[in-house]
PDB file of C-alpha atoms in Angstrom:
ATOM      1  CA  MET A   1     -41.597-153.106-116.328  1.00  0.00           C
ATOM      2  CA  ASP A   2     -42.478-156.518-117.712  1.00  0.00           C
ATOM      3  CA  LEU A   3     -43.584-159.400-115.502  1.00  0.00           C
ATOM      4  CA  PRO A   4     -42.563-161.892-114.298  1.00  0.00           C
ATOM      5  CA  ILE A   5     -39.314-160.315-113.184  1.00  0.00           C
ATOM      6  CA  ILE A   6     -36.248-161.264-111.176  1.00  0.00           C
ATOM      7  CA  ILE A   7     -34.720-158.369-109.232  1.00  0.00           C
ATOM      8  CA  THR A   8     -31.234-158.824-107.806  1.00  0.00           C
ATOM      9  CA  ASN A   9     -30.499-156.807-104.689  1.00  0.00           C
ATOM     10  CA  PHE A  10     -26.814-155.881-104.782  1.00  0.00           C
ATOM     11  CA  LYS A  11     -26.968-154.956-101.067  1.00  0.00           C
ATOM     12  CA  THR A  12     -23.526-153.732 -99.941  1.00  0.00           C
ATOM     13  CA  TYR A  13     -21.530-156.743-101.084  1.00  0.00           C
ATOM     14  CA  MET A  14     -18.059-155.883-102.356  1.00  0.00           C
ATOM     15  CA  GLU A  15     -18.811-158.115-105.345  1.00  0.00           C
ATOM     16  CA  ALA A  16     -21.504-155.580-106.276  1.00  0.00           C
ATOM     17  CA  THR A  17     -19.835-152.275-105.449  1.00  0.00           C
ATOM     18  CA  GLY A  18     -18.282-149.729-107.809  1.00  0.00           C
ATOM     19  CA  GLY A  19     -16.745-151.211-110.955  1.00  0.00           C
ATOM     20  CA  LYS A  20     -17.796-154.712-109.923  1.00  0.00           C
ATOM     21  CA  ALA A  21     -21.378-153.483-109.655  1.00  0.00           C
ATOM     22  CA  LEU A  22     -21.204-152.263-113.243  1.00  0.00           C
ATOM     23  CA  ASP A  23     -19.826-155.606-114.417  1.00  0.00           C
ATOM     24  CA  LEU A  24     -22.615-157.442-112.621  1.00  0.00           C
ATOM     25  CA  ALA A  25     -25.238-155.069-113.998  1.00  0.00           C
ATOM     26  CA  LYS A  26     -23.940-155.629-117.534  1.00  0.00           C
ATOM     27  CA  ALA A  27     -24.172-159.390-117.004  1.00  0.00           C
ATOM     28  CA  HIS A  28     -27.826-158.936-116.047  1.00  0.00           C
ATOM     29  CA  ALA A  29     -28.472-156.809-119.133  1.00  0.00           C
ATOM     30  CA  LYS A  30     -26.787-159.371-121.375  1.00  0.00           C
ATOM     31  CA  VAL A  31     -28.850-162.242-119.995  1.00  0.00           C
ATOM     32  CA  ALA A  32     -32.076-160.232-120.196  1.00  0.00           C
ATOM     33  CA  ILE A  33     -31.491-159.457-123.875  1.00  0.00           C
ATOM     34  CA  GLU A  34     -30.284-162.894-124.920  1.00  0.00           C
ATOM     35  CA  LEU A  35     -32.972-164.859-123.067  1.00  0.00           C
ATOM     36  CA  LYS A  36     -35.719-162.268-123.578  1.00  0.00           C
ATOM     37  CA  VAL A  37     -36.586-162.129-119.879  1.00  0.00           C
ATOM     38  CA  SER A  38     -37.259-159.302-117.447  1.00  0.00           C
ATOM     39  CA  LEU A  39     -34.491-158.525-114.951  1.00  0.00           C
ATOM     40  CA  GLY A  40     -33.912-155.627-112.585  1.00  0.00           C
ATOM     41  CA  ILE A  41     -31.293-154.589-110.036  1.00  0.00           C
ATOM     42  CA  ALA A  42     -31.359-152.751-106.709  1.00  0.00           C
ATOM     43  CA  VAL A  43     -28.152-150.858-106.042  1.00  0.00           C
ATOM     44  CA  GLN A  44     -26.301-148.690-103.553  1.00  0.00           C
ATOM     45  CA  PRO A  45     -26.907-144.927-103.787  1.00  0.00           C
ATOM     46  CA  THR A  46     -23.249-144.295-104.635  1.00  0.00           C
ATOM     47  CA  ASP A  47     -23.545-146.524-107.718  1.00  0.00           C
ATOM     48  CA  LEU A  48     -26.982-145.423-108.860  1.00  0.00           C
ATOM     49  CA  VAL A  49     -25.946-142.826-111.453  1.00  0.00           C
ATOM     50  CA  MET A  50     -23.314-145.081-113.015  1.00  0.00           C
ATOM     51  CA  LEU A  51     -25.573-148.119-113.273  1.00  0.00           C
ATOM     52  CA  ALA A  52     -28.700-146.295-114.406  1.00  0.00           C
ATOM     53  CA  ALA A  53     -26.655-144.787-117.239  1.00  0.00           C
ATOM     54  CA  GLY A  54     -24.718-147.971-117.930  1.00  0.00           C
ATOM     55  CA  VAL A  55     -27.448-150.548-118.524  1.00  0.00           C
ATOM     56  CA  SER A  56     -30.932-150.710-120.026  1.00  0.00           C
ATOM     57  CA  LEU A  57     -32.592-152.355-117.038  1.00  0.00           C
ATOM     58  CA  PRO A  58     -34.993-151.200-114.329  1.00  0.00           C
ATOM     59  CA  VAL A  59     -32.545-149.894-111.715  1.00  0.00           C
ATOM     60  CA  PHE A  60     -33.913-149.464-108.198  1.00  0.00           C
ATOM     61  CA  ALA A  61     -32.595-147.518-105.250  1.00  0.00           C
ATOM     62  CA  GLN A  62     -32.320-149.742-102.186  1.00  0.00           C
ATOM     63  CA  HIS A  63     -33.786-147.094 -99.881  1.00  0.00           C
ATOM     64  CA  MET A  64     -34.950-143.514 -99.684  1.00  0.00           C
ATOM     65  CA  ASP A  65     -35.975-141.234 -96.859  1.00  0.00           C
ATOM     66  CA  ALA A  66     -39.362-139.595 -96.454  1.00  0.00           C
ATOM     67  CA  ILE A  67     -37.851-136.109 -96.536  1.00  0.00           C
ATOM     68  CA  GLU A  68     -38.260-132.891 -98.463  1.00  0.00           C
ATOM     69  CA  PRO A  69     -35.325-130.948 -99.931  1.00  0.00           C
ATOM     70  CA  GLY A  70     -33.527-129.041 -97.198  1.00  0.00           C
ATOM     71  CA  ALA A  71     -31.495-129.607 -94.048  1.00  0.00           C
ATOM     72  CA  HIS A  72     -31.352-133.407 -93.799  1.00  0.00           C
ATOM     73  CA  THR A  73     -27.650-134.263 -93.710  1.00  0.00           C
ATOM     74  CA  GLY A  74     -27.035-137.871 -94.675  1.00  0.00           C
ATOM     75  CA  GLY A  75     -30.574-138.387 -95.898  1.00  0.00           C
ATOM     76  CA  ILE A  76     -31.426-139.947 -99.250  1.00  0.00           C
ATOM     77  CA  LEU A  77     -33.639-137.466-101.045  1.00  0.00           C
ATOM     78  CA  PRO A  78     -36.360-138.805-103.381  1.00  0.00           C
ATOM     79  CA  GLU A  79     -35.559-136.109-105.947  1.00  0.00           C
ATOM     80  CA  ALA A  80     -31.900-137.169-105.906  1.00  0.00           C
ATOM     81  CA  ILE A  81     -32.905-140.750-106.661  1.00  0.00           C
ATOM     82  CA  LYS A  82     -35.058-139.606-109.553  1.00  0.00           C
ATOM     83  CA  ASN A  83     -32.333-137.331-110.922  1.00  0.00           C
ATOM     84  CA  ALA A  84     -29.817-140.179-110.685  1.00  0.00           C
ATOM     85  CA  GLY A  85     -31.868-142.094-113.229  1.00  0.00           C
ATOM     86  CA  ALA A  86     -33.547-144.664-111.003  1.00  0.00           C
ATOM     87  CA  TYR A  87     -36.587-146.494-112.316  1.00  0.00           C
ATOM     88  CA  GLY A  88     -37.907-147.062-108.834  1.00  0.00           C
ATOM     89  CA  VAL A  89     -37.200-147.592-105.168  1.00  0.00           C
ATOM     90  CA  ILE A  90     -37.353-150.378-102.615  1.00  0.00           C
ATOM     91  CA  ILE A  91     -38.973-149.294 -99.367  1.00  0.00           C
ATOM     92  CA  ASN A  92     -38.838-150.976 -95.951  1.00  0.00           C
ATOM     93  CA  HIS A  93     -36.458-153.849 -96.701  1.00  0.00           C
ATOM     94  CA  SER A  94     -36.010-156.043 -93.626  1.00  0.00           C
ATOM     95  CA  GLU A  95     -32.421-154.776 -93.348  1.00  0.00           C
ATOM     96  CA  LYS A  96     -33.584-151.155 -93.601  1.00  0.00           C
ATOM     97  CA  ARG A  97     -36.967-150.973 -91.921  1.00  0.00           C
ATOM     98  CA  VAL A  98     -38.696-147.615 -91.644  1.00  0.00           C
ATOM     99  CA  PRO A  99     -41.530-146.434 -89.375  1.00  0.00           C
ATOM    100  CA  PHE A 100     -44.931-147.465 -90.688  1.00  0.00           C
ATOM    101  CA  THR A 101     -45.982-143.836 -91.110  1.00  0.00           C
ATOM    102  CA  ASP A 102     -42.929-143.240 -93.304  1.00  0.00           C
ATOM    103  CA  ILE A 103     -43.946-146.059 -95.646  1.00  0.00           C
ATOM    104  CA  GLU A 104     -47.045-144.132 -96.673  1.00  0.00           C
ATOM    105  CA  LYS A 105     -45.059-140.895 -97.012  1.00  0.00           C
ATOM    106  CA  ASN A 106     -42.396-142.604 -99.113  1.00  0.00           C
ATOM    107  CA  ILE A 107     -44.958-144.114-101.461  1.00  0.00           C
ATOM    108  CA  LYS A 108     -46.604-140.730-101.972  1.00  0.00           C
ATOM    109  CA  ARG A 109     -43.268-138.979-102.565  1.00  0.00           C
ATOM    110  CA  ALA A 110     -42.205-141.669-105.028  1.00  0.00           C
ATOM    111  CA  LYS A 111     -45.494-141.527-106.917  1.00  0.00           C
ATOM    112  CA  ASP A 112     -45.234-137.755-107.219  1.00  0.00           C
ATOM    113  CA  LEU A 113     -41.850-138.296-108.882  1.00  0.00           C
ATOM    114  CA  LYS A 114     -43.078-141.237-111.001  1.00  0.00           C
ATOM    115  CA  LEU A 115     -40.773-143.702-109.266  1.00  0.00           C
ATOM    116  CA  PHE A 116     -41.943-147.327-109.224  1.00  0.00           C
ATOM    117  CA  THR A 117     -42.459-148.512-105.644  1.00  0.00           C
ATOM    118  CA  ILE A 118     -41.715-151.933-104.182  1.00  0.00           C
ATOM    119  CA  VAL A 119     -42.517-152.126-100.477  1.00  0.00           C
ATOM    120  CA  CYS A 120     -41.091-155.012 -98.487  1.00  0.00           C
ATOM    121  CA  CYS A 121     -42.798-156.746 -95.598  1.00  0.00           C
ATOM    122  CA  ALA A 122     -42.495-159.916 -93.545  1.00  0.00           C
ATOM    123  CA  ASP A 123     -45.841-161.600 -94.149  1.00  0.00           C
ATOM    124  CA  ASP A 124     -49.403-161.329 -95.424  1.00  0.00           C
ATOM    125  CA  VAL A 125     -50.537-159.483 -92.290  1.00  0.00           C
ATOM    126  CA  GLU A 126     -48.137-156.615 -92.947  1.00  0.00           C
ATOM    127  CA  ALA A 127     -48.974-156.796 -96.653  1.00  0.00           C
ATOM    128  CA  ALA A 128     -52.650-156.232 -95.838  1.00  0.00           C
ATOM    129  CA  GLN A 129     -51.731-152.994 -94.062  1.00  0.00           C
ATOM    130  CA  ILE A 130     -49.348-151.778 -96.749  1.00  0.00           C
ATOM    131  CA  VAL A 131     -51.619-152.508 -99.716  1.00  0.00           C
ATOM    132  CA  LYS A 132     -53.905-149.708 -98.492  1.00  0.00           C
ATOM    133  CA  PHE A 133     -51.158-147.226 -99.415  1.00  0.00           C
ATOM    134  CA  GLU A 134     -51.281-148.440-103.038  1.00  0.00           C
ATOM    135  CA  PRO A 135     -47.631-149.218-103.804  1.00  0.00           C
ATOM    136  CA  ASP A 136     -46.918-150.593-107.259  1.00  0.00           C
ATOM    137  CA  MET A 137     -45.809-153.945-105.853  1.00  0.00           C
ATOM    138  CA  ILE A 138     -45.288-155.574-102.471  1.00  0.00           C
ATOM    139  CA  ALA A 139     -42.375-157.908-101.719  1.00  0.00           C
ATOM    140  CA  VAL A 140     -42.983-160.497 -99.016  1.00  0.00           C
ATOM    141  CA  GLU A 141     -39.773-161.791 -97.439  1.00  0.00           C
ATOM    142  CA  PRO A 142     -39.849-163.721 -94.143  1.00  0.00           C
ATOM    143  CA  PRO A 143     -36.797-162.262 -92.356  1.00  0.00           C
ATOM    144  CA  GLU A 144     -35.789-165.591 -90.828  1.00  0.00           C
ATOM    145  CA  LEU A 145     -35.198-167.022 -94.322  1.00  0.00           C
ATOM    146  CA  ILE A 146     -33.242-164.103 -95.815  1.00  0.00           C
ATOM    147  CA  GLY A 147     -29.680-165.088 -96.673  1.00  0.00           C
ATOM    148  CA  GLY A 148     -30.326-168.735 -95.865  1.00  0.00           C
ATOM    149  CA  ASP A 149     -30.450-171.889 -97.946  1.00  0.00           C
ATOM    150  CA  ILE A 150     -34.153-172.631 -97.495  1.00  0.00           C
ATOM    151  CA  SER A 151     -36.471-170.583 -99.687  1.00  0.00           C
ATOM    152  CA  ILE A 152     -39.897-169.156 -99.036  1.00  0.00           C
ATOM    153  CA  SER A 153     -41.162-171.433-101.816  1.00  0.00           C
ATOM    154  CA  THR A 154     -40.318-174.607 -99.918  1.00  0.00           C
ATOM    155  CA  ALA A 155     -40.449-173.392 -96.307  1.00  0.00           C
ATOM    156  CA  ASN A 156     -43.738-171.510 -96.489  1.00  0.00           C
ATOM    157  CA  PRO A 157     -45.610-171.850 -99.796  1.00  0.00           C
ATOM    158  CA  ASP A 158     -48.883-171.073 -98.043  1.00  0.00           C
ATOM    159  CA  LEU A 159     -47.551-167.592 -97.257  1.00  0.00           C
ATOM    160  CA  ILE A 160     -47.243-166.951-100.994  1.00  0.00           C
ATOM    161  CA  ARG A 161     -50.836-168.071-101.566  1.00  0.00           C
ATOM    162  CA  LYS A 162     -52.150-165.896 -98.735  1.00  0.00           C
ATOM    163  CA  SER A 163     -50.110-162.911 -99.888  1.00  0.00           C
ATOM    164  CA  VAL A 164     -51.447-163.167-103.448  1.00  0.00           C
ATOM    165  CA  ALA A 165     -54.970-163.168-102.022  1.00  0.00           C
ATOM    166  CA  VAL A 166     -54.200-159.987-100.071  1.00  0.00           C
ATOM    167  CA  VAL A 167     -52.146-158.089-102.637  1.00  0.00           C
ATOM    168  CA  GLY A 168     -53.764-159.245-105.864  1.00  0.00           C
ATOM    169  CA  LYS A 169     -52.352-160.898-108.953  1.00  0.00           C
ATOM    170  CA  GLY A 170     -49.607-159.046-110.760  1.00  0.00           C
ATOM    171  CA  ARG A 171     -48.509-157.150-107.646  1.00  0.00           C
ATOM    172  CA  LEU A 172     -46.632-159.665-105.505  1.00  0.00           C
ATOM    173  CA  ILE A 173     -42.885-160.203-105.361  1.00  0.00           C
ATOM    174  CA  VAL A 174     -41.458-162.824-103.032  1.00  0.00           C
ATOM    175  CA  GLY A 175     -37.989-163.453-101.731  1.00  0.00           C
ATOM    176  CA  ALA A 176     -35.826-164.906 -98.954  1.00  0.00           C
ATOM    177  CA  GLY A 177     -33.555-167.864 -99.546  1.00  0.00           C
ATOM    178  CA  VAL A 178     -34.372-168.057-103.255  1.00  0.00           C
ATOM    179  CA  LYS A 179     -31.418-169.671-104.996  1.00  0.00           C
ATOM    180  CA  THR A 180     -32.701-172.155-107.587  1.00  0.00           C
ATOM    181  CA  ALA A 181     -34.875-172.189-110.681  1.00  0.00           C
ATOM    182  CA  ASP A 182     -37.216-174.579-108.872  1.00  0.00           C
ATOM    183  CA  ASP A 183     -37.658-172.023-106.068  1.00  0.00           C
ATOM    184  CA  ILE A 184     -38.663-169.440-108.655  1.00  0.00           C
ATOM    185  CA  LYS A 185     -40.906-171.788-110.606  1.00  0.00           C
ATOM    186  CA  ILE A 186     -42.839-172.761-107.478  1.00  0.00           C
ATOM    187  CA  ALA A 187     -43.277-169.126-106.429  1.00  0.00           C
ATOM    188  CA  LEU A 188     -44.611-168.150-109.852  1.00  0.00           C
ATOM    189  CA  GLU A 189     -46.950-171.148-109.955  1.00  0.00           C
ATOM    190  CA  LEU A 190     -48.335-170.063-106.579  1.00  0.00           C
ATOM    191  CA  GLY A 191     -49.179-166.644-107.994  1.00  0.00           C
ATOM    192  CA  ALA A 192     -46.128-164.432-107.468  1.00  0.00           C
ATOM    193  CA  SER A 193     -45.166-162.097-110.319  1.00  0.00           C
ATOM    194  CA  GLY A 194     -41.600-161.399-109.304  1.00  0.00           C
ATOM    195  CA  ILE A 195     -38.626-162.623-107.307  1.00  0.00           C
ATOM    196  CA  LEU A 196     -36.283-160.595-105.115  1.00  0.00           C
ATOM    197  CA  LEU A 197     -32.949-162.287-104.498  1.00  0.00           C
ATOM    198  CA  ALA A 198     -29.393-161.335-103.606  1.00  0.00           C
ATOM    199  CA  SER A 199     -26.558-163.573-102.445  1.00  0.00           C
ATOM    200  CA  GLY A 200     -27.530-166.489-104.685  1.00  0.00           C
ATOM    201  CA  VAL A 201     -26.412-164.386-107.650  1.00  0.00           C
ATOM    202  CA  VAL A 202     -24.112-161.734-106.209  1.00  0.00           C
ATOM    203  CA  LYS A 203     -21.941-164.142-104.210  1.00  0.00           C
ATOM    204  CA  ALA A 204     -21.846-166.833-106.892  1.00  0.00           C
ATOM    205  CA  LYS A 205     -18.480-167.703-108.457  1.00  0.00           C
ATOM    206  CA  GLU A 206     -20.089-167.380-111.888  1.00  0.00           C
ATOM    207  CA  PRO A 207     -23.031-164.998-111.448  1.00  0.00           C
ATOM    208  CA  GLU A 208     -23.926-164.838-115.143  1.00  0.00           C
ATOM    209  CA  LYS A 209     -24.133-168.622-115.347  1.00  0.00           C
ATOM    210  CA  VAL A 210     -26.312-168.773-112.233  1.00  0.00           C
ATOM    211  CA  LEU A 211     -28.525-166.020-113.580  1.00  0.00           C
ATOM    212  CA  ARG A 212     -29.058-167.913-116.826  1.00  0.00           C
ATOM    213  CA  GLU A 213     -30.071-171.008-114.882  1.00  0.00           C
ATOM    214  CA  LEU A 214     -32.516-169.039-112.732  1.00  0.00           C
ATOM    215  CA  CYS A 215     -34.049-167.354-115.746  1.00  0.00           C
ATOM    216  CA  GLY A 216     -35.084-170.733-117.090  1.00  0.00           C
ATOM    217  CA  ALA A 217     -37.978-170.536-114.635  1.00  0.00           C
ATOM    218  CA  LEU A 218     -39.275-167.367-116.309  1.00  0.00           C
ATOM    219  CA  LYS A 219     -39.703-168.955-119.726  1.00  0.00           C
TER     220      LYS A 219
END
């Protein structure tokens, strides 16, 4: 996976479910190829097979459970994610928090299956605890800014600096309220290597156009 990268979290928006998810994924792939930038997507488990097969992008599962194969009705099995074609998995998103002990288990299970791990946390304090488990990358997203119109880049740039110091260069993704190319540019200048965003692209009237504008910050 090339850096810097923008990863769009499709969440469970209807605009990014089923056939619409495939259309949105193809728009990401088109922009990535034409602009020569690195883009990824995080998708619902029900769309994972279709999207992993449908586009040449890093496709992430939005969640997985720290379980082994067996009697775990409703669980999301790491092996199932791997077999579906996922490149990696997002762990501990603020909308899908898991017990701290499960974070370590999930990272180990993912590594055993060669799944790329992005672990989410709220701040540099949590990042300092999680980095000990050696995930591939850590995504810092202050929960109070997620889904809002004020980005981490403008509301709390010092958090990005502190998180880079904790996590190390080349391993930090930031998100929450990121909606403009300036937001992305500031985050990258402060030391982040990736951006995690969602509604700014998914809910846009013209998502491909918005994506192209955002990608200007990666050049």
